[in-house]
CSV table of C-alpha atoms and ligand atoms in Angstrom, one decimal:
chain,number,residue,atom,x,y,z
A,1,UNK,CA,187.4,61.2,191.3
A,2,UNK,CA,187.0,61.7,187.8
A,3,UNK,CA,189.9,60.2,185.6
A,4,UNK,CA,191.7,63.4,183.3
A,5,UNK,CA,190.0,63.7,179.5
A,6,UNK,CA,192.2,62.5,177.0
A,7,UNK,CA,194.7,64.6,175.4
A,8,UNK,CA,193.5,65.6,171.7
A,9,UNK,CA,197.5,65.9,170.1
A,10,UNK,CA,200.3,63.7,170.6
A,11,UNK,CA,202.3,64.6,173.8
A,12,UNK,CA,204.3,67.5,173.4
A,13,UNK,CA,207.0,67.7,176.4
A,14,UNK,CA,209.9,69.3,177.3
A,15,UNK,CA,212.9,67.8,176.4
A,16,UNK,CA,213.5,64.7,178.8
A,17,UNK,CA,217.2,64.2,179.8
A,18,UNK,CA,219.1,61.7,177.5
A,19,UNK,CA,222.1,61.4,180.2
A,20,UNK,CA,220.2,58.3,182.0
A,21,UNK,CA,220.9,56.2,179.0
A,22,UNK,CA,223.9,54.6,178.5
A,23,UNK,CA,225.2,56.1,174.9
A,24,UNK,CA,227.9,53.3,174.8
A,25,UNK,CA,225.3,50.6,175.0
A,26,UNK,CA,222.6,51.4,172.7
A,27,UNK,CA,220.7,49.3,170.6
A,28,UNK,CA,222.3,49.4,167.1
A,29,UNK,CA,218.6,48.4,165.3
A,30,UNK,CA,215.3,49.3,166.9
A,31,UNK,CA,212.3,48.2,165.4
A,32,UNK,CA,208.8,49.2,166.4
A,33,UNK,CA,205.1,47.7,165.9
A,34,UNK,CA,203.2,51.2,166.5
A,35,UNK,CA,199.7,50.4,167.7
A,36,UNK,CA,196.9,51.7,168.6
A,37,UNK,CA,196.2,54.7,167.0
A,38,UNK,CA,192.7,53.5,166.4
A,39,UNK,CA,192.4,53.2,170.5
A,40,UNK,CA,193.9,56.7,170.4
A,41,UNK,CA,191.0,58.2,168.3
A,42,UNK,CA,188.1,56.5,169.9
A,43,UNK,CA,189.1,57.6,173.5
A,44,UNK,CA,188.8,61.0,172.1
A,45,UNK,CA,185.4,60.1,170.1
A,46,UNK,CA,187.2,60.6,167.1
A,47,UNK,CA,186.9,58.6,163.4
A,48,UNK,CA,190.2,56.3,163.7
A,49,UNK,CA,191.8,58.0,160.9
A,50,UNK,CA,192.6,61.0,163.1
A,51,UNK,CA,194.8,58.6,165.2
A,52,UNK,CA,196.2,57.5,161.8
A,53,UNK,CA,197.2,61.5,161.4
A,54,UNK,CA,198.2,61.9,165.2
A,55,UNK,CA,200.6,58.8,164.4
A,56,UNK,CA,202.1,60.1,161.5
A,57,UNK,CA,203.1,63.2,163.4
A,58,UNK,CA,204.4,60.1,166.2
A,59,UNK,CA,206.9,58.8,163.1
A,60,UNK,CA,208.4,62.6,162.3
A,61,UNK,CA,209.2,62.9,166.2
A,62,UNK,CA,210.8,59.2,166.6
A,63,UNK,CA,212.7,58.9,163.6
A,64,UNK,CA,214.2,62.9,164.9
A,65,UNK,CA,214.9,61.2,168.6
A,66,UNK,CA,216.4,58.1,167.2
A,67,UNK,CA,218.7,60.0,165.3
A,68,UNK,CA,219.6,62.1,167.8
A,69,UNK,CA,221.2,59.5,169.7
A,70,UNK,CA,222.4,57.7,167.2
A,71,UNK,CA,220.8,54.9,166.3
A,72,UNK,CA,221.7,52.9,163.4
A,73,UNK,CA,218.6,51.5,161.9
A,74,UNK,CA,214.8,52.3,162.4
A,75,UNK,CA,212.6,49.8,161.4
A,76,UNK,CA,208.8,50.7,161.7
A,77,UNK,CA,205.7,48.4,161.1
A,78,UNK,CA,203.5,51.0,159.0
A,79,UNK,CA,201.1,49.0,156.8
A,80,UNK,CA,201.2,45.2,157.0
A,81,UNK,CA,200.0,42.7,154.5
A,82,UNK,CA,197.3,42.0,156.5
A,83,UNK,CA,196.4,45.5,156.9
A,84,UNK,CA,195.0,45.6,153.0
A,85,UNK,CA,191.9,43.7,154.8
A,86,UNK,CA,191.0,46.9,156.5
A,87,UNK,CA,187.9,49.3,154.9
A,88,UNK,CA,188.6,50.9,152.1
A,89,UNK,CA,188.3,54.3,153.3
A,90,UNK,CA,191.1,53.3,156.2
A,91,UNK,CA,193.4,51.7,153.7
A,92,UNK,CA,193.3,55.0,151.4
A,93,UNK,CA,193.7,57.2,154.5
A,94,UNK,CA,197.2,55.5,155.3
A,95,UNK,CA,198.5,55.4,152.0
A,96,UNK,CA,197.7,59.2,151.7
A,97,UNK,CA,199.3,59.8,155.0
A,98,UNK,CA,202.4,57.9,153.4
A,99,UNK,CA,202.5,59.7,150.2
A,100,UNK,CA,202.4,63.0,152.3
A,101,UNK,CA,205.0,62.1,154.9
A,102,UNK,CA,207.5,60.8,152.1
A,103,UNK,CA,207.1,64.0,150.2
A,104,UNK,CA,207.4,66.5,153.4
A,105,UNK,CA,210.0,64.5,154.9
A,106,UNK,CA,212.4,64.6,151.7
A,107,UNK,CA,214.4,67.3,152.5
A,108,UNK,CA,214.6,66.5,156.5
A,109,UNK,CA,215.8,62.6,156.0
A,110,UNK,CA,218.5,64.3,153.8
A,111,UNK,CA,219.8,67.3,156.3
A,112,UNK,CA,219.7,64.7,159.3
A,113,UNK,CA,221.6,62.2,156.8
A,114,UNK,CA,218.8,59.5,157.0
A,115,UNK,CA,218.4,56.5,154.1
A,116,UNK,CA,215.4,55.4,153.8
A,117,UNK,CA,214.6,51.6,153.0
A,118,UNK,CA,211.3,49.6,152.3
A,119,UNK,CA,210.8,46.1,154.1
A,120,UNK,CA,207.6,44.5,152.1
A,121,UNK,CA,206.3,44.1,148.5
A,122,UNK,CA,206.6,47.3,147.2
A,123,UNK,CA,204.9,46.5,144.0
A,124,UNK,CA,201.4,45.9,146.0
A,125,UNK,CA,201.4,49.4,146.8
A,126,UNK,CA,199.2,52.2,145.1
A,127,UNK,CA,201.4,53.8,142.1
A,128,UNK,CA,201.4,57.5,143.2
A,129,UNK,CA,203.1,55.7,146.7
A,130,UNK,CA,205.3,53.7,144.8
A,131,UNK,CA,206.6,56.1,143.2
A,132,UNK,CA,207.5,58.9,145.8
A,133,UNK,CA,208.8,55.9,147.7
A,134,UNK,CA,211.0,55.3,145.4
A,135,UNK,CA,211.8,58.6,144.4
A,136,UNK,CA,212.8,59.5,148.2
A,137,UNK,CA,215.0,56.0,148.5
A,138,UNK,CA,217.1,56.4,145.7
A,139,UNK,CA,217.8,60.4,146.8
A,140,UNK,CA,218.8,58.9,150.3
A,141,UNK,CA,220.5,56.2,149.1
A,142,UNK,CA,223.9,57.6,150.4
A,143,UNK,CA,222.9,59.0,153.9
A,144,UNK,CA,224.7,57.1,156.1
A,145,UNK,CA,223.7,58.4,159.3
A,146,UNK,CA,220.7,56.1,160.1
A,147,UNK,CA,218.8,53.9,157.9
A,148,UNK,CA,214.9,54.2,158.5
A,149,UNK,CA,213.1,51.4,156.9
A,150,UNK,CA,209.6,51.6,156.8
A,151,UNK,CA,207.6,48.5,156.8
A,152,UNK,CA,204.7,48.5,154.0
A,153,UNK,CA,202.8,45.6,152.8
A,154,UNK,CA,204.9,43.9,154.4
A,155,UNK,CA,204.8,40.6,156.3
A,156,UNK,CA,207.3,38.2,158.0
A,157,UNK,CA,206.0,35.3,156.7
A,158,UNK,CA,205.6,36.6,153.0
A,159,UNK,CA,209.4,37.5,153.3
A,160,UNK,CA,210.2,34.1,154.4
A,161,UNK,CA,208.2,32.7,151.4
A,162,UNK,CA,210.1,35.3,149.1
A,163,UNK,CA,213.5,34.4,150.3
A,164,UNK,CA,212.6,30.6,150.2
A,165,UNK,CA,211.5,31.2,146.3
A,166,UNK,CA,214.9,33.1,145.5
A,167,UNK,CA,216.9,29.9,147.1
A,168,UNK,CA,215.0,27.7,145.5
A,169,UNK,CA,215.3,29.5,142.0
A,170,UNK,CA,219.1,29.2,142.7
A,171,UNK,CA,219.1,25.6,143.7
A,172,UNK,CA,217.3,24.7,140.4
A,173,UNK,CA,220.0,26.4,138.6
A,174,UNK,CA,222.4,24.5,140.3
A,175,UNK,CA,224.3,27.5,141.9
A,176,UNK,CA,224.3,25.2,145.1
A,177,UNK,CA,222.9,22.5,146.8
A,178,UNK,CA,219.7,22.7,148.9
A,179,UNK,CA,222.1,21.4,152.1
A,180,UNK,CA,224.4,24.2,151.6
A,181,UNK,CA,222.2,26.5,152.5
A,182,UNK,CA,222.9,28.0,155.4
A,183,UNK,CA,221.4,31.3,158.0
A,184,UNK,CA,223.5,33.7,156.2
A,185,UNK,CA,222.2,32.6,152.8
A,186,UNK,CA,218.6,33.2,154.1
A,187,UNK,CA,219.8,36.4,156.2
A,188,UNK,CA,220.8,37.8,152.8
A,189,UNK,CA,217.8,36.9,150.5
A,190,UNK,CA,215.1,38.5,153.3
A,191,UNK,CA,214.1,42.7,152.9
A,192,UNK,CA,216.6,43.4,155.6
A,193,UNK,CA,219.9,41.5,153.9
A,194,UNK,CA,222.9,43.9,154.8
A,195,UNK,CA,221.5,45.0,158.3
A,196,UNK,CA,221.9,43.7,161.9
A,197,UNK,CA,218.7,42.3,163.2
A,198,UNK,CA,216.6,44.2,165.7
A,199,UNK,CA,218.2,44.3,169.3
A,200,UNK,CA,215.3,45.9,170.8
A,201,UNK,CA,211.7,45.4,169.3
A,202,UNK,CA,208.8,47.9,171.2
A,203,UNK,CA,205.4,47.3,170.7
A,204,UNK,CA,203.1,50.2,171.8
A,205,UNK,CA,199.3,50.0,172.7
A,206,UNK,CA,199.7,47.1,175.0
A,207,UNK,CA,199.2,44.1,173.0
A,208,UNK,CA,202.1,40.9,173.4
A,209,UNK,CA,202.5,39.7,170.1
A,210,UNK,CA,204.6,40.2,167.3
A,211,UNK,CA,201.6,40.5,164.2
A,212,UNK,CA,203.9,38.5,161.6
A,213,UNK,CA,206.6,41.1,161.9
A,214,UNK,CA,210.2,40.1,161.5
A,215,UNK,CA,209.9,36.8,162.8
A,216,UNK,CA,213.5,35.4,161.5
A,217,UNK,CA,215.3,38.6,162.8
A,218,UNK,CA,213.8,38.4,165.9
A,219,UNK,CA,215.1,35.4,167.3
A,220,UNK,CA,217.6,37.5,170.0
A,221,UNK,CA,215.8,40.7,170.1
A,222,UNK,CA,214.5,42.0,173.4
A,223,UNK,CA,210.6,42.7,173.3
A,224,UNK,CA,209.4,46.0,175.2
A,225,UNK,CA,205.6,46.4,175.0
A,226,UNK,CA,204.2,49.6,176.7
A,227,UNK,CA,200.7,50.5,177.2
A,228,UNK,CA,201.0,54.0,175.9
A,229,UNK,CA,199.1,54.4,172.7
A,230,UNK,CA,201.5,55.0,169.5
A,231,UNK,CA,200.5,58.8,169.1
A,232,UNK,CA,201.4,59.4,172.6
A,233,UNK,CA,204.7,57.7,172.1
A,234,UNK,CA,206.6,60.3,173.3
A,235,UNK,CA,210.7,61.0,173.8
A,236,UNK,CA,210.3,59.9,177.7
A,237,UNK,CA,208.6,56.7,177.1
A,238,UNK,CA,211.5,55.9,174.1
A,239,UNK,CA,214.3,56.4,176.1
A,240,UNK,CA,212.4,54.1,179.1
A,241,UNK,CA,211.9,51.2,176.9
A,242,UNK,CA,215.9,52.0,175.6
A,243,UNK,CA,216.8,52.3,179.5
A,244,UNK,CA,214.9,49.0,180.1
A,245,UNK,CA,216.6,47.2,177.3
A,246,UNK,CA,220.2,48.2,178.2
A,247,UNK,CA,219.5,46.8,182.0
A,248,UNK,CA,218.6,43.1,180.7
A,249,UNK,CA,221.3,40.6,180.4
A,250,UNK,CA,221.3,39.2,176.9
A,251,UNK,CA,222.8,35.6,176.9
A,252,UNK,CA,222.2,34.8,173.3
A,253,UNK,CA,221.8,30.9,174.8
A,254,UNK,CA,224.9,31.1,176.9
A,255,UNK,CA,224.9,31.1,180.8
A,256,UNK,CA,224.6,33.9,182.8
A,257,UNK,CA,227.9,33.5,184.2
A,258,UNK,CA,229.8,33.0,180.8
A,259,UNK,CA,227.8,36.3,179.5
A,260,UNK,CA,230.0,39.4,179.8
A,261,UNK,CA,227.7,42.4,182.0
A,262,UNK,CA,227.2,44.3,179.4
A,263,UNK,CA,226.1,42.2,176.0
A,264,UNK,CA,223.8,45.1,174.8
A,265,UNK,CA,224.3,44.2,171.0
A,266,UNK,CA,225.8,41.0,169.4
B,1,FPP,C1,198.3,50.0,164.2
B,1,FPP,O1,197.0,50.3,164.7
B,1,FPP,C2,198.7,51.0,163.0
B,1,FPP,C3,198.7,51.0,161.7
B,1,FPP,C4,197.7,50.3,161.0
B,1,FPP,C5,198.9,52.3,160.8
B,1,FPP,C6,200.1,53.0,161.6
B,1,FPP,C7,200.5,54.1,160.7
B,1,FPP,C8,200.9,55.1,161.0
B,1,FPP,C9,201.5,55.2,162.4
B,1,FPP,C10,200.5,57.0,160.1
B,1,FPP,C11,201.0,56.5,159.2
B,1,FPP,C12,202.3,55.9,158.7
B,1,FPP,C13,203.3,56.7,158.0
B,1,FPP,C14,205.1,56.3,158.0
B,1,FPP,C15,204.0,57.8,158.1
B,1,FPP,P1,195.7,50.3,164.9
B,1,FPP,O2,194.9,51.0,163.7
B,1,FPP,O3,195.6,48.9,164.7
B,1,FPP,O4,195.4,50.3,166.6
B,1,FPP,P2,194.1,50.0,167.1
B,1,FPP,O5,194.6,48.5,167.5
B,1,FPP,O6,194.1,51.0,168.3
B,1,FPP,O7,193.1,49.8,166.3
Protein backbone atom coordinates (compact mmCIF):
# COMPACT_ATOMS: atom_id res chain seq x y z
CA UNK A 1 0.00 0.00 0.00
CA UNK A 2 1.40 3.41 -0.89
CA UNK A 3 1.18 6.22 1.64
CA UNK A 4 -0.87 9.27 0.61
CA UNK A 5 1.03 12.08 -1.11
CA UNK A 6 1.80 14.89 1.34
CA UNK A 7 -0.35 17.98 0.96
CA UNK A 8 1.31 20.95 -0.69
CA UNK A 9 -0.74 23.53 1.15
CA UNK A 10 -1.68 23.68 4.80
CA UNK A 11 -4.85 21.92 5.68
CA UNK A 12 -8.01 23.76 4.76
CA UNK A 13 -10.85 22.06 6.57
CA UNK A 14 -14.51 22.43 7.37
CA UNK A 15 -14.79 24.28 10.69
CA UNK A 16 -14.43 21.71 13.45
CA UNK A 17 -16.82 21.93 16.35
CA UNK A 18 -15.62 23.89 19.36
CA UNK A 19 -18.53 22.64 21.47
CA UNK A 20 -16.40 19.74 22.73
CA UNK A 21 -14.26 22.32 24.54
CA UNK A 22 -15.07 23.54 28.02
CA UNK A 23 -15.20 27.24 27.24
CA UNK A 24 -15.28 28.12 30.95
CA UNK A 25 -12.01 26.28 31.48
CA UNK A 26 -9.76 27.51 28.70
CA UNK A 27 -6.03 28.17 29.17
CA UNK A 28 -5.56 31.88 29.76
CA UNK A 29 -2.23 31.88 27.97
CA UNK A 30 -1.15 29.44 25.26
CA UNK A 31 2.41 29.43 23.97
CA UNK A 32 3.44 27.56 20.83
CA UNK A 33 6.81 26.29 19.64
CA UNK A 34 6.17 26.30 15.90
CA UNK A 35 8.45 23.52 14.69
CA UNK A 36 8.60 21.40 11.56
CA UNK A 37 8.53 23.91 8.71
CA UNK A 38 11.75 22.53 7.23
CA UNK A 39 10.66 18.89 7.44
CA UNK A 40 7.24 19.78 6.00
CA UNK A 41 8.99 21.30 2.98
CA UNK A 42 11.47 18.44 2.62
CA UNK A 43 8.66 15.87 2.60
CA UNK A 44 7.31 17.72 -0.44
CA UNK A 45 10.65 18.11 -2.20
CA UNK A 46 10.54 21.87 -1.61
CA UNK A 47 13.18 24.25 -0.27
CA UNK A 48 12.99 24.92 3.49
CA UNK A 49 11.85 28.47 2.95
CA UNK A 50 8.62 27.18 1.41
CA UNK A 51 7.93 25.53 4.74
CA UNK A 52 8.32 28.89 6.46
CA UNK A 53 5.99 30.51 3.92
CA UNK A 54 3.35 27.87 4.59
CA UNK A 55 4.03 28.33 8.31
CA UNK A 56 3.27 32.04 8.06
CA UNK A 57 -0.20 31.19 6.75
CA UNK A 58 -0.70 28.86 9.71
CA UNK A 59 0.23 31.76 12.01
CA UNK A 60 -2.66 33.81 10.59
CA UNK A 61 -5.15 30.96 11.07
CA UNK A 62 -3.95 30.12 14.57
CA UNK A 63 -4.19 33.72 15.76
CA UNK A 64 -7.73 33.88 14.44
CA UNK A 65 -8.72 30.62 16.14
CA UNK A 66 -7.24 31.68 19.48
CA UNK A 67 -9.06 35.00 19.32
CA UNK A 68 -12.37 33.36 18.40
CA UNK A 69 -12.06 30.99 21.34
CA UNK A 70 -11.40 33.84 23.74
CA UNK A 71 -7.83 32.96 24.71
CA UNK A 72 -6.32 35.89 26.64
CA UNK A 73 -2.74 35.58 25.42
CA UNK A 74 -1.08 33.66 22.62
CA UNK A 75 2.72 33.49 22.37
CA UNK A 76 4.38 32.25 19.19
CA UNK A 77 8.06 31.30 19.12
CA UNK A 78 8.94 32.75 15.73
CA UNK A 79 12.71 33.28 15.88
CA UNK A 80 15.13 32.27 18.63
CA UNK A 81 18.47 33.76 19.65
CA UNK A 82 19.98 30.55 18.22
CA UNK A 83 18.17 30.93 14.87
CA UNK A 84 20.64 33.69 13.89
CA UNK A 85 23.08 30.85 13.19
CA UNK A 86 20.93 29.53 10.30
CA UNK A 87 22.07 30.09 6.71
CA UNK A 88 21.88 33.84 5.91
CA UNK A 89 19.38 33.23 3.11
CA UNK A 90 16.99 31.45 5.49
CA UNK A 91 17.33 34.24 8.08
CA UNK A 92 16.63 36.79 5.35
CA UNK A 93 13.53 34.91 4.22
CA UNK A 94 12.24 34.64 7.78
CA UNK A 95 12.74 38.36 8.37
CA UNK A 96 11.00 39.14 5.08
CA UNK A 97 8.06 36.90 5.99
CA UNK A 98 7.80 38.57 9.34
CA UNK A 99 7.74 42.02 7.81
CA UNK A 100 5.11 41.00 5.26
CA UNK A 101 3.04 39.38 7.99
CA UNK A 102 3.15 42.50 10.15
CA UNK A 103 2.29 44.78 7.23
CA UNK A 104 -0.58 42.63 6.03
CA UNK A 105 -2.02 41.83 9.47
CA UNK A 106 -2.19 45.26 11.09
CA UNK A 107 -5.77 45.94 10.00
CA UNK A 108 -6.90 42.45 11.02
CA UNK A 109 -5.26 42.76 14.42
CA UNK A 110 -7.08 46.05 14.97
CA UNK A 111 -10.39 44.61 13.79
CA UNK A 112 -9.98 41.63 16.11
CA UNK A 113 -8.93 43.85 19.03
CA UNK A 114 -5.54 42.11 19.33
CA UNK A 115 -2.55 43.78 20.96
CA UNK A 116 0.84 42.83 19.56
CA UNK A 117 3.84 42.54 21.88
CA UNK A 118 7.37 41.41 21.19
CA UNK A 119 9.36 39.11 23.46
CA UNK A 120 13.10 39.16 22.84
CA UNK A 121 15.65 41.67 21.73
CA UNK A 122 13.91 43.82 19.16
CA UNK A 123 17.11 45.85 18.77
CA UNK A 124 18.79 42.85 17.09
CA UNK A 125 16.23 42.72 14.28
CA UNK A 126 16.94 44.39 10.92
CA UNK A 127 15.96 48.06 10.92
CA UNK A 128 13.05 47.74 8.47
CA UNK A 129 11.52 44.87 10.45
CA UNK A 130 12.00 46.80 13.70
CA UNK A 131 10.27 49.80 12.22
CA UNK A 132 7.14 47.98 11.10
CA UNK A 133 7.09 45.91 14.28
CA UNK A 134 7.26 49.07 16.39
CA UNK A 135 4.46 50.59 14.37
CA UNK A 136 2.15 47.58 14.82
CA UNK A 137 2.97 47.43 18.54
CA UNK A 138 2.12 51.14 18.93
CA UNK A 139 -1.05 51.01 16.88
CA UNK A 140 -2.44 47.95 18.66
CA UNK A 141 -1.34 49.01 22.15
CA UNK A 142 -4.90 49.79 23.28
CA UNK A 143 -6.44 46.50 22.12
CA UNK A 144 -7.92 44.36 24.86
CA UNK A 145 -9.35 41.27 23.17
CA UNK A 146 -6.16 39.22 23.17
CA UNK A 147 -2.42 39.72 23.52
CA UNK A 148 -0.34 38.22 20.73
CA UNK A 149 3.30 37.87 21.77
CA UNK A 150 5.75 37.21 18.99
CA UNK A 151 8.99 35.83 20.39
CA UNK A 152 11.62 37.29 18.06
CA UNK A 153 15.33 37.02 18.61
CA UNK A 154 14.11 35.49 21.84
CA UNK A 155 15.95 33.13 24.15
CA UNK A 156 14.84 32.46 27.67
CA UNK A 157 18.40 32.46 29.03
CA UNK A 158 19.05 35.80 27.33
CA UNK A 159 15.82 37.17 28.81
CA UNK A 160 16.86 35.97 32.29
CA UNK A 161 20.33 37.48 31.95
CA UNK A 162 18.81 40.82 30.95
CA UNK A 163 16.41 40.60 33.91
CA UNK A 164 19.27 39.82 36.31
CA UNK A 165 21.34 42.69 34.96
CA UNK A 166 18.49 45.11 35.62
CA UNK A 167 17.94 43.78 39.13
CA UNK A 168 21.69 43.94 39.83
CA UNK A 169 21.81 47.58 38.66
CA UNK A 170 18.92 48.46 40.99
CA UNK A 171 20.69 46.71 43.87
CA UNK A 172 23.91 48.57 43.09
CA UNK A 173 21.95 51.84 43.04
CA UNK A 174 20.70 51.03 46.54
CA UNK A 175 17.03 50.61 45.57
CA UNK A 176 16.81 47.35 47.54
CA UNK A 177 18.98 44.67 49.07
CA UNK A 178 19.70 41.49 47.06
CA UNK A 179 18.08 39.45 49.84
CA UNK A 180 14.80 41.30 49.19
CA UNK A 181 14.48 39.98 45.63
CA UNK A 182 11.30 37.93 45.22
CA UNK A 183 9.90 35.74 42.44
CA UNK A 184 7.45 38.53 41.58
CA UNK A 185 10.32 40.99 41.17
CA UNK A 186 12.07 38.62 38.76
CA UNK A 187 8.81 38.10 36.81
CA UNK A 188 8.36 41.85 36.52
CA UNK A 189 11.74 42.14 34.78
CA UNK A 190 10.92 39.55 32.12
CA UNK A 191 9.66 40.34 28.63
CA UNK A 192 6.28 38.89 29.69
CA UNK A 193 5.95 41.31 32.65
CA UNK A 194 2.32 41.81 33.60
CA UNK A 195 1.10 38.76 31.67
CA UNK A 196 0.00 35.45 33.17
CA UNK A 197 2.38 32.52 32.80
CA UNK A 198 1.46 30.12 29.99
CA UNK A 199 -0.96 27.41 31.11
CA UNK A 200 -0.37 25.35 27.99
CA UNK A 201 2.70 25.06 25.79
CA UNK A 202 2.15 23.31 22.47
CA UNK A 203 5.06 22.06 20.41
CA UNK A 204 4.53 20.91 16.83
CA UNK A 205 6.93 18.66 14.92
CA UNK A 206 7.17 15.89 17.53
CA UNK A 207 10.27 16.90 19.51
CA UNK A 208 10.08 16.81 23.32
CA UNK A 209 12.08 19.84 24.40
CA UNK A 210 11.61 23.48 25.36
CA UNK A 211 14.45 24.89 23.23
CA UNK A 212 15.19 27.89 25.45
CA UNK A 213 11.55 29.00 25.44
CA UNK A 214 9.90 30.66 28.47
CA UNK A 215 11.95 28.60 30.95
CA UNK A 216 10.92 30.67 33.98
CA UNK A 217 7.32 31.15 32.89
CA UNK A 218 6.85 27.47 31.98
CA UNK A 219 7.28 26.28 35.58
CA UNK A 220 3.72 24.97 35.82
CA UNK A 221 2.70 24.90 32.18
CA UNK A 222 1.13 21.78 30.76
CA UNK A 223 3.06 20.62 27.73
CA UNK A 224 1.44 19.13 24.64
CA UNK A 225 3.55 17.75 21.80
CA UNK A 226 1.99 16.90 18.46
CA UNK A 227 3.65 15.10 15.55
CA UNK A 228 1.88 17.54 13.21
CA UNK A 229 4.34 19.83 11.43
CA UNK A 230 3.62 23.51 11.93
CA UNK A 231 2.29 24.23 8.40
CA UNK A 232 -0.32 21.48 8.97
CA UNK A 233 -1.32 22.72 12.43
CA UNK A 234 -5.06 23.03 12.02
CA UNK A 235 -8.03 24.07 14.10
CA UNK A 236 -8.65 20.37 14.85
CA UNK A 237 -5.15 19.89 16.25
CA UNK A 238 -5.42 23.12 18.23
CA UNK A 239 -8.74 22.02 19.74
CA UNK A 240 -7.30 18.59 20.51
CA UNK A 241 -4.41 20.20 22.42
CA UNK A 242 -6.88 22.25 24.47
CA UNK A 243 -9.15 19.25 25.08
CA UNK A 244 -6.13 17.29 26.29
CA UNK A 245 -5.17 20.18 28.58
CA UNK A 246 -8.68 20.25 30.01
CA UNK A 247 -8.41 16.59 30.99
CA UNK A 248 -5.28 17.11 33.06
CA UNK A 249 -5.28 17.56 36.79
CA UNK A 250 -3.09 20.55 37.58
CA UNK A 251 -1.88 20.18 41.13
CA UNK A 252 0.66 22.99 41.45
CA UNK A 253 2.61 20.97 44.01
CA UNK A 254 -0.44 19.96 46.04
CA UNK A 255 -1.76 16.41 46.38
CA UNK A 256 -4.50 15.09 44.12
CA UNK A 257 -6.90 15.08 47.10
CA UNK A 258 -6.23 18.75 47.79
CA UNK A 259 -6.88 19.69 44.19
CA UNK A 260 -10.33 20.66 43.00
CA UNK A 261 -11.51 18.73 39.94
CA UNK A 262 -11.20 21.87 37.88
CA UNK A 263 -7.95 23.73 38.24
CA UNK A 264 -7.04 24.51 34.70
CA UNK A 265 -5.61 27.92 35.52
CA UNK A 266 -4.23 29.41 38.70
C1 LIG B 1 10.99 26.03 13.12
O1 LIG B 1 10.93 25.10 12.07
C2 LIG B 1 10.43 27.28 12.72
C3 LIG B 1 11.09 28.48 12.73
C4 LIG B 1 12.48 28.59 13.18
C5 LIG B 1 10.48 29.73 12.24
C6 LIG B 1 9.02 29.89 12.48
C7 LIG B 1 8.51 30.85 11.46
C8 LIG B 1 7.29 30.85 10.93
C9 LIG B 1 6.22 29.95 11.40
C10 LIG B 1 6.91 31.74 9.80
C11 LIG B 1 7.11 33.22 9.99
C12 LIG B 1 6.56 33.75 11.27
C13 LIG B 1 5.64 34.73 11.39
C14 LIG B 1 5.27 35.20 12.74
C15 LIG B 1 4.96 35.33 10.26
P1 LIG B 1 12.25 24.45 11.51
O2 LIG B 1 12.69 25.25 10.35
O3 LIG B 1 13.26 24.30 12.60
O4 LIG B 1 11.71 23.05 11.07
P2 LIG B 1 12.52 21.67 11.04
O5 LIG B 1 12.73 21.28 12.49
O6 LIG B 1 11.57 20.75 10.36
O7 LIG B 1 13.77 21.89 10.29
